[in-house]
Tab-separated table of C-alpha atoms and ligand atoms in Angstrom:
chain	number	residue	atom	x	y	z
K	1	MET	CA	85.054	-8.271	-180.116
K	2	ALA	CA	82.151	-9.392	-177.923
K	3	ILE	CA	80.012	-6.626	-176.438
K	4	GLN	CA	81.096	-5.805	-172.890
K	5	MET	CA	79.408	-3.947	-170.019
K	6	VAL	CA	82.551	-1.789	-169.804
K	7	ASP	CA	85.267	-1.515	-172.457
K	8	LEU	CA	88.523	-0.714	-170.712
K	9	ASN	CA	90.699	-2.092	-173.534
K	10	THR	CA	89.721	0.539	-176.072
K	11	GLN	CA	89.863	3.275	-173.460
K	12	TYR	CA	93.423	2.279	-172.544
K	13	ALA	CA	94.450	2.099	-176.211
K	14	ARG	CA	93.482	5.767	-176.643
K	15	ILE	CA	95.536	7.041	-173.687
K	16	GLN	CA	98.228	4.384	-173.655
K	17	ASP	CA	101.188	6.705	-174.264
K	18	GLU	CA	100.254	9.067	-171.451
K	19	ILE	CA	99.480	6.250	-169.023
K	20	ASN	CA	102.698	4.391	-169.824
K	21	ARG	CA	104.759	7.565	-169.465
K	22	ASN	CA	103.231	8.314	-166.066
K	23	ILE	CA	103.769	4.750	-164.832
K	24	GLN	CA	107.362	4.851	-166.127
K	25	GLU	CA	107.914	8.014	-164.070
K	26	VAL	CA	106.944	6.087	-160.940
K	27	LEU	CA	109.149	3.141	-161.885
K	28	ASP	CA	112.120	5.458	-162.492
K	29	SER	CA	111.597	7.285	-159.207
K	30	ALA	CA	111.083	4.046	-157.226
K	31	ARG	CA	108.651	6.040	-155.068
K	32	PHE	CA	105.943	3.399	-155.034
K	33	ILE	CA	104.197	4.549	-151.854
K	34	GLY	CA	103.583	8.273	-151.454
K	35	GLY	CA	105.942	10.389	-153.522
K	36	PRO	CA	105.493	13.137	-156.101
K	37	VAL	CA	103.103	11.377	-158.506
K	38	LEU	CA	100.650	10.533	-155.721
K	39	GLU	CA	100.891	14.085	-154.406
K	40	ARG	CA	100.272	15.528	-157.873
K	41	PHE	CA	97.153	13.395	-158.319
K	42	ARG	CA	95.879	14.332	-154.857
K	43	GLN	CA	96.210	18.024	-155.649
K	44	ASN	CA	94.707	17.716	-159.116
K	45	LEU	CA	91.720	15.801	-157.731
K	46	ALA	CA	91.188	18.379	-154.970
K	47	ALA	CA	91.254	21.151	-157.584
K	48	TYR	CA	88.867	19.264	-159.881
K	49	LEU	CA	86.376	18.654	-157.092
K	50	ASP	CA	86.951	22.076	-155.519
K	51	VAL	CA	87.402	20.485	-152.099
K	52	LYS	CA	89.990	21.409	-149.484
K	53	HIS	CA	91.238	17.949	-148.554
K	54	VAL	CA	91.647	14.706	-150.483
K	55	ILE	CA	92.872	11.688	-148.521
K	56	THR	CA	93.661	8.734	-150.768
K	57	CYS	CA	93.236	5.150	-149.567
K	58	ALA	CA	93.187	1.542	-150.721
K	59	ASN	CA	89.589	1.197	-151.991
K	60	GLY	CA	86.094	2.634	-151.753
K	61	THR	CA	85.074	0.344	-148.910
K	62	ASP	CA	88.031	1.482	-146.790
K	63	ALA	CA	87.137	5.074	-147.651
K	64	LEU	CA	83.676	4.556	-146.130
K	65	GLN	CA	85.101	2.775	-143.104
K	66	ILE	CA	87.709	5.448	-142.417
K	67	ALA	CA	85.073	8.169	-142.855
K	68	LEU	CA	82.832	6.555	-140.250
K	69	MET	CA	85.780	5.929	-137.896
K	70	ALA	CA	86.572	9.660	-137.954
K	71	LEU	CA	83.135	10.567	-136.598
K	72	ASP	CA	83.790	9.104	-133.110
K	73	LEU	CA	80.511	7.208	-133.050
K	74	HIS	CA	79.691	4.662	-130.343
K	75	PRO	CA	78.620	1.030	-130.659
K	76	GLY	CA	74.885	0.860	-131.288
K	77	ASP	CA	74.669	4.359	-132.776
K	78	GLU	CA	72.359	4.310	-135.760
K	79	VAL	CA	73.475	5.146	-139.275
K	80	ILE	CA	70.818	5.514	-141.972
K	81	VAL	CA	71.646	3.891	-145.304
K	82	PRO	CA	69.608	3.010	-148.403
K	83	ALA	CA	68.606	-0.662	-148.689
K	84	HIS	CA	69.093	-0.431	-152.451
K	85	THR	CA	72.877	-0.083	-152.736
K	86	TYR	CA	76.086	-2.049	-152.982
K	87	VAL	CA	76.834	-4.044	-149.840
K	88	ALA	CA	79.933	-2.001	-148.925
K	89	THR	CA	77.837	0.984	-147.849
K	90	ALA	CA	76.134	-0.932	-145.035
K	91	GLU	CA	78.900	-3.449	-144.394
K	92	VAL	CA	81.336	-0.949	-142.880
K	93	ILE	CA	78.615	0.370	-140.571
K	94	ALA	CA	78.002	-3.115	-139.159
K	95	LEU	CA	81.731	-3.855	-139.073
K	96	LEU	CA	82.239	-0.862	-136.758
K	97	ARG	CA	79.483	-2.191	-134.467
K	98	LEU	CA	77.208	0.642	-135.471
K	99	LYS	CA	73.637	-0.134	-136.475
K	100	PRO	CA	72.765	0.151	-140.164
K	101	VAL	CA	69.194	1.409	-140.448
K	102	MET	CA	68.204	0.427	-143.971
K	103	VAL	CA	65.648	2.692	-145.569
K	104	ASP	CA	63.721	2.824	-148.815
K	105	VAL	CA	64.576	4.936	-151.854
K	106	ASP	CA	62.735	7.135	-154.317
K	107	ARG	CA	61.369	5.387	-157.421
K	108	ARG	CA	62.684	7.960	-159.840
K	109	THR	CA	66.168	8.860	-158.564
K	110	MET	CA	66.543	5.392	-156.985
K	111	ASN	CA	68.260	7.225	-154.105
K	112	VAL	CA	67.307	8.115	-150.525
K	113	THR	CA	65.467	11.389	-149.987
K	114	ALA	CA	65.375	13.832	-147.093
K	115	GLU	CA	61.798	12.762	-146.263
K	116	ILE	CA	62.720	9.081	-146.079
K	117	ILE	CA	65.723	9.888	-143.906
K	118	GLU	CA	63.755	12.139	-141.571
K	119	ALA	CA	61.116	9.460	-141.011
K	120	ALA	CA	63.823	7.012	-139.857
K	121	ILE	CA	65.538	9.302	-137.348
K	122	THR	CA	65.531	8.191	-133.695
K	123	PRO	CA	67.391	9.618	-130.679
K	124	LYS	CA	70.193	7.147	-131.515
K	125	THR	CA	70.667	8.308	-135.121
K	126	LYS	CA	74.085	9.870	-135.572
K	127	ALA	CA	74.814	9.765	-139.274
K	128	VAL	CA	73.412	9.138	-142.725
K	129	VAL	CA	75.171	7.714	-145.772
K	130	PRO	CA	73.378	8.778	-148.950
K	131	VAL	CA	74.570	6.967	-152.083
K	132	HIS	CA	74.575	8.645	-155.500
K	133	LEU	CA	73.580	5.426	-157.204
K	134	TYR	CA	74.226	4.761	-160.900
K	135	GLY	CA	75.685	8.294	-161.252
K	136	GLN	CA	72.507	10.167	-160.282
K	137	ALA	CA	72.980	12.448	-157.278
K	138	ALA	CA	70.721	12.198	-154.264
K	139	ASP	CA	68.940	15.447	-153.359
K	140	MET	CA	71.790	16.787	-151.241
K	141	GLU	CA	70.343	20.210	-150.505
K	142	ALA	CA	67.284	18.738	-148.794
K	143	ILE	CA	69.354	15.991	-147.148
K	144	MET	CA	71.818	18.508	-145.675
K	145	ARG	CA	68.903	20.567	-144.359
K	146	VAL	CA	67.418	17.556	-142.534
K	147	ALA	CA	70.850	16.496	-141.258
K	148	GLU	CA	71.531	19.944	-139.891
K	149	LYS	CA	68.125	20.112	-138.213
K	150	HIS	CA	68.793	16.810	-136.402
K	151	GLY	CA	72.546	17.201	-135.840
K	152	LEU	CA	73.548	14.283	-138.069
K	153	PHE	CA	76.800	13.672	-139.911
K	154	VAL	CA	76.487	13.117	-143.647
K	155	VAL	CA	78.934	10.807	-145.440
K	156	GLU	CA	78.304	10.729	-149.200
K	157	ASP	CA	79.067	7.419	-150.891
K	158	ASN	CA	80.189	8.858	-154.221
K	159	ALA	CA	81.673	5.635	-155.622
K	160	GLN	CA	79.331	5.774	-158.631
K	161	ALA	CA	79.000	9.497	-159.290
K	162	ILE	CA	82.379	11.196	-159.360
K	163	GLY	CA	82.125	14.304	-161.523
K	164	ALA	CA	78.359	14.801	-161.040
K	165	GLU	CA	77.253	18.287	-160.053
K	166	VAL	CA	74.464	19.426	-157.762
K	167	THR	CA	72.912	22.874	-158.200
K	168	PHE	CA	71.535	24.448	-155.025
K	169	SER	CA	68.535	26.787	-154.952
K	170	ASP	CA	70.839	29.805	-154.482
K	171	GLY	CA	72.602	28.862	-157.718
K	172	THR	CA	75.702	27.381	-156.069
K	173	VAL	CA	77.055	24.357	-157.948
K	174	ARG	CA	79.021	21.681	-156.092
K	175	LYS	CA	80.398	18.319	-157.044
K	176	THR	CA	78.947	15.224	-155.391
K	177	GLY	CA	81.183	13.968	-152.596
K	178	THR	CA	82.030	17.508	-151.445
K	179	ILE	CA	78.631	18.472	-150.026
K	180	GLY	CA	78.329	16.277	-146.937
K	181	HIS	CA	80.756	16.453	-144.002
K	182	ILE	CA	82.777	13.718	-145.709
K	183	GLY	CA	82.574	12.158	-149.173
K	184	THR	CA	84.103	8.895	-150.340
K	185	THR	CA	84.828	7.306	-153.670
K	186	SER	CA	86.216	4.152	-155.275
K	187	PHE	CA	88.724	3.901	-158.110
K	188	PHE	CA	87.826	0.274	-158.905
K	189	PRO	CA	88.671	-0.212	-162.623
K	190	SER	CA	85.059	-0.122	-163.855
K	191	LYS	CA	84.115	3.030	-161.904
K	192	ASN	CA	83.814	6.333	-163.783
K	193	LEU	CA	87.317	7.291	-162.602
K	194	GLY	CA	88.961	3.888	-162.346
K	195	CYS	CA	92.567	2.823	-161.877
K	196	TYR	CA	94.235	-0.446	-162.894
K	197	GLY	CA	93.811	-2.152	-159.553
K	198	ASP	CA	92.184	-0.997	-156.323
K	199	GLY	CA	91.978	2.533	-155.001
K	200	GLY	CA	89.790	4.976	-153.127
K	201	ALA	CA	89.638	8.481	-151.725
K	202	ILE	CA	87.978	10.554	-149.040
K	203	PHE	CA	87.010	14.230	-149.353
K	204	THR	CA	86.298	16.931	-146.799
K	205	ASP	CA	86.434	20.700	-146.384
K	206	ASP	CA	86.809	20.306	-142.606
K	207	ASP	CA	90.431	20.700	-141.406
K	208	VAL	CA	89.882	18.782	-138.158
K	209	LEU	CA	88.160	15.863	-139.889
K	210	ALA	CA	90.844	15.850	-142.591
K	211	GLN	CA	93.594	15.445	-140.039
K	212	LYS	CA	91.696	12.624	-138.336
K	213	LEU	CA	90.978	10.842	-141.626
K	214	GLN	CA	94.622	11.090	-142.634
K	215	MET	CA	95.701	9.748	-139.269
K	216	ILE	CA	93.232	6.846	-139.248
K	217	ALA	CA	94.229	5.763	-142.760
K	218	ASN	CA	97.842	5.634	-141.586
K	219	HIS	CA	97.806	3.471	-138.423
K	220	GLY	CA	96.410	6.287	-136.278
K	221	GLN	CA	99.796	7.901	-136.531
K	222	SER	CA	100.212	11.628	-135.725
K	223	LYS	CA	103.966	11.590	-136.339
K	224	LYS	CA	106.235	8.740	-137.268
K	225	TYR	CA	105.915	5.920	-134.702
K	226	HIS	CA	103.523	7.928	-132.533
K	227	HIS	CA	100.017	6.465	-132.640
K	228	ASP	CA	97.177	8.510	-131.164
K	229	VAL	CA	94.188	6.403	-132.191
K	230	ILE	CA	93.558	2.889	-133.495
K	231	GLY	CA	93.689	3.212	-137.245
K	232	CYS	CA	94.230	1.021	-140.238
K	233	ASN	CA	96.640	0.714	-143.138
K	234	SER	CA	94.978	1.952	-146.278
K	235	ARG	CA	96.992	3.468	-149.094
K	236	LEU	CA	96.631	4.315	-152.781
K	237	ASP	CA	99.924	3.342	-154.405
K	238	ALA	CA	101.797	5.622	-156.771
K	239	ILE	CA	101.313	3.444	-159.867
K	240	GLN	CA	97.540	3.693	-159.442
K	241	ALA	CA	97.855	7.445	-158.884
K	242	ALA	CA	99.844	7.626	-162.136
K	243	VAL	CA	96.930	6.023	-164.008
K	244	LEU	CA	94.330	8.152	-162.256
K	245	ASP	CA	96.152	11.410	-162.894
K	246	VAL	CA	95.874	10.788	-166.637
K	247	LYS	CA	92.253	9.644	-166.516
K	248	LEU	CA	91.199	12.591	-164.330
K	249	LYS	CA	92.030	14.922	-167.230
K	250	TYR	CA	89.487	13.076	-169.356
K	251	LEU	CA	86.796	12.609	-166.695
K	252	ASP	CA	84.457	15.329	-167.977
K	253	GLU	CA	84.898	14.061	-171.525
K	254	TYR	CA	84.117	10.547	-170.285
K	255	SER	CA	80.975	11.783	-168.497
K	256	ALA	CA	79.870	13.484	-171.729
K	257	ALA	CA	80.463	10.255	-173.687
K	258	ARG	CA	78.355	8.345	-171.162
K	259	ASN	CA	75.592	10.949	-171.426
K	260	LYS	CA	75.637	10.643	-175.191
K	261	VAL	CA	75.077	6.880	-174.938
K	262	ALA	CA	72.335	7.445	-172.358
K	263	GLY	CA	70.623	9.963	-174.632
K	264	ALA	CA	70.689	7.507	-177.518
K	265	TYR	CA	69.253	4.718	-175.339
K	266	ASP	CA	66.531	7.097	-174.089
K	267	ALA	CA	65.517	8.041	-177.620
K	268	ALA	CA	65.485	4.425	-178.753
K	269	PHE	CA	63.363	3.211	-175.818
K	270	ALA	CA	60.943	6.153	-175.672
K	271	GLY	CA	58.258	4.174	-177.506
K	272	ILE	CA	58.477	1.081	-175.310
K	273	ASP	CA	55.795	1.412	-172.626
K	274	GLU	CA	57.181	-1.369	-170.493
K	275	LEU	CA	60.550	0.318	-170.005
K	276	ILE	CA	61.131	3.162	-167.593
K	277	THR	CA	64.301	4.957	-168.653
K	278	PRO	CA	66.562	6.679	-166.091
K	279	TYR	CA	65.255	9.876	-164.544
K	280	ARG	CA	67.369	13.021	-164.588
K	281	ALA	CA	66.804	15.024	-161.442
K	282	PRO	CA	66.520	18.764	-162.075
K	283	PHE	CA	68.940	19.519	-159.213
K	284	SER	CA	71.907	17.648	-160.667
K	285	THR	CA	73.781	16.302	-163.628
K	286	HIS	CA	73.898	12.538	-164.169
K	287	VAL	CA	77.218	10.814	-164.946
K	288	PHE	CA	75.738	7.420	-165.875
K	289	HIS	CA	77.977	5.012	-164.061
K	290	GLN	CA	75.150	2.718	-165.097
K	291	TYR	CA	72.269	3.102	-167.517
K	292	THR	CA	69.594	1.389	-165.482
K	293	LEU	CA	66.145	0.590	-166.820
K	294	GLN	CA	63.121	-0.404	-164.766
K	295	VAL	CA	61.500	-3.247	-166.721
K	296	GLN	CA	57.761	-3.494	-166.077
K	297	ASN	CA	55.283	-6.396	-165.983
K	298	GLY	CA	57.718	-8.974	-164.673
K	299	LYS	CA	59.670	-9.057	-167.932
K	300	ARG	CA	63.108	-8.148	-166.575
K	301	ASP	CA	64.573	-11.627	-166.314
K	302	ALA	CA	63.216	-12.713	-169.707
K	303	LEU	CA	64.694	-9.583	-171.312
K	304	LYS	CA	68.049	-10.365	-169.705
K	305	VAL	CA	67.970	-13.910	-171.126
K	306	HIS	CA	66.915	-12.643	-174.561
K	307	LEU	CA	69.827	-10.166	-174.611
K	308	ALA	CA	72.302	-12.819	-173.475
K	309	GLU	CA	71.189	-15.032	-176.367
K	310	LYS	CA	72.058	-12.161	-178.712
K	311	GLY	CA	75.480	-11.766	-177.080
K	312	ILE	CA	74.466	-8.602	-175.226
K	313	PRO	CA	75.479	-8.497	-171.570
K	314	SER	CA	73.296	-6.810	-168.946
K	315	MET	CA	73.519	-6.678	-165.167
K	316	ILE	CA	71.183	-6.493	-162.190
K	317	TYR	CA	72.422	-3.966	-159.641
K	318	TYR	CA	71.219	-5.202	-157.148
K	319	PRO	CA	69.083	-8.340	-157.129
K	320	VAL	CA	68.700	-8.689	-153.343
K	321	PRO	CA	67.745	-5.862	-150.944
K	322	LEU	CA	70.381	-5.490	-148.230
K	323	TYR	CA	67.974	-6.499	-145.464
K	324	LYS	CA	67.377	-9.836	-147.231
K	325	GLN	CA	71.095	-10.663	-147.285
K	326	LYS	CA	72.011	-13.392	-144.811
K	327	ALA	CA	74.790	-11.235	-143.347
K	328	PHE	CA	72.297	-8.502	-142.478
K	329	ALA	CA	69.543	-10.749	-141.131
K	330	SER	CA	69.957	-9.388	-137.602
K	331	TYR	CA	69.241	-5.857	-138.849
K	332	HIS	CA	66.081	-6.830	-140.741
K	333	THR	CA	63.006	-5.473	-139.020
K	334	GLY	CA	60.728	-7.718	-141.076
K	335	GLU	CA	59.380	-4.756	-142.991
K	336	LEU	CA	59.708	-5.034	-146.776
K	337	LEU	CA	60.516	-1.663	-148.288
K	338	PRO	CA	58.240	-1.299	-151.329
K	339	VAL	CA	60.483	0.648	-153.716
K	340	THR	CA	63.569	-1.371	-152.795
K	341	GLU	CA	61.603	-4.580	-153.418
K	342	TYR	CA	60.265	-3.207	-156.706
K	343	LEU	CA	63.742	-2.163	-157.886
K	344	SER	CA	65.317	-5.503	-156.990
K	345	GLU	CA	62.770	-7.088	-159.348
K	346	THR	CA	62.832	-4.545	-162.198
K	347	VAL	CA	66.279	-2.938	-162.594
K	348	LEU	CA	68.454	-3.901	-165.519
K	349	SER	CA	71.663	-2.097	-166.465
K	350	LEU	CA	72.802	-2.093	-170.089
K	351	PRO	CA	76.384	-1.778	-171.363
K	352	MET	CA	77.648	1.718	-170.527
K	353	HIS	CA	81.151	3.043	-171.035
K	354	THR	CA	83.206	5.706	-172.752
K	355	GLU	CA	84.005	3.808	-175.957
K	356	MET	CA	80.587	2.747	-177.281
K	357	THR	CA	80.448	2.607	-181.091
K	358	GLU	CA	77.351	3.373	-183.178
K	359	GLU	CA	77.316	-0.257	-184.314
K	360	THR	CA	77.350	-1.689	-180.800
K	361	LEU	CA	74.727	0.775	-179.643
K	362	ALA	CA	72.510	-0.183	-182.597
K	363	GLU	CA	72.939	-3.853	-181.792
K	364	ILE	CA	71.924	-3.354	-178.165
K	365	VAL	CA	68.963	-1.161	-179.071
K	366	GLU	CA	67.815	-3.730	-181.606
K	367	GLY	CA	68.181	-6.514	-179.052
K	368	VAL	CA	65.987	-4.687	-176.558
K	369	GLY	CA	63.454	-3.587	-179.171
K	370	GLY	CA	63.262	-7.086	-180.616
K	371	PHE	CA	62.358	-8.535	-177.233
K	372	PHE	CA	59.378	-6.219	-176.817
K	373	GLU	CA	58.179	-6.904	-180.368
K	374	LEU	CA	58.210	-10.635	-179.635
K	375	ASN	CA	56.676	-10.187	-176.188
K	376	ALA	CA	54.166	-7.418	-176.713
K	377	SER	CA	51.531	-7.124	-173.992
K	378	ARG	CA	48.014	-6.990	-175.270
V	401	PLP	C1	82.148	0.217	-155.777
V	401	PLP	C2	81.357	0.717	-154.643
V	401	PLP	C3	81.864	0.743	-153.321
V	401	PLP	C4	83.128	0.052	-152.912
V	401	PLP	O1	84.263	0.362	-153.594
V	401	PLP	P1	85.513	-0.679	-153.609
V	401	PLP	O2	86.600	0.136	-154.186
V	401	PLP	O3	85.114	-1.830	-154.449
V	401	PLP	O4	85.779	-1.071	-152.196
V	401	PLP	C5	81.088	1.312	-152.343
V	401	PLP	N1	79.886	1.827	-152.609
V	401	PLP	C6	79.348	1.803	-153.841
V	401	PLP	C7	78.007	2.396	-154.057
V	401	PLP	C8	80.064	1.232	-154.897
V	401	PLP	O5	79.513	1.207	-156.114
């Protein structure tokens, strides 16, 4: 089989019986929306994350939108967001007529930092959306401290880091997505906890916010046919919950498998000066949604072509800074953020999933190594 960025076929083959049994349970019950299987997954996820409330919804973008809707912000309020992220993070801000203030990220974690956030705060700033990109947590302890100092809401975009843990200086350990006022995630099939369609969830420890989030996700409804606020219709269906409830049991195992691949890549690339391998922040674990290299000396695109010729896929997440996207032109101040620019030109993600064989890994490593032997800088 051709090498893939993510191998969902083999993963399914290993858990097929459990998945099929769970889906059959939904089919037999005919409870396709809500129902016992959805409820079981919701409770299991809340227990796994150690968070009080889990509100499931239709996808990770909706999760972000609903989270921001629950904060009662006003048009023109500023929300700080990294410029180096997937479009969804900033899109929902603009969609709600809030102002996305796109900021730079740290070169090592490739995430926003408390210092970067603090420098962007104005009297209109109301919230910040840190993203735990590629599975590496942002420095949440410092970010929460800055947010508290300035009275800002924090919504964690945890679409790429479910299962990652942050250790605070007092020794407390918390999962990403449960540290800010609200956390969101996506269950898109290729995410670390992915379903077989679309799905998402929202997390909070705050009872008042939880009630609001629940209401907004369900047509602003407080009780059947009584609508208190303008909401939306965003649901995780029971068949997806049936898949997720099986995969949740294996999530830590999956994270370990990803780390094993990452460790092997690290060891193989340690001698290649022109590759910067992913940084592991001391304050967190890394769950390697992506294994993302920074390729130096302008060689990224040539490496990508070389790998493709060898049948090895690789991806650029993300090739265009948000402020350079046509849709966000009106939010572009004209300033080019140096690290965001640098990352858009250097990042390259290699195949990363839970089913990587020694043979495939060796092939990829050889492909990368071969490129630098052919293209050695002198
Ligand atoms: C995948 C992703 C989303 C959006 O999730 P969907 O389920 O595709 O809507 C948002 N933010 C980040 C960082 C993502 O990677």
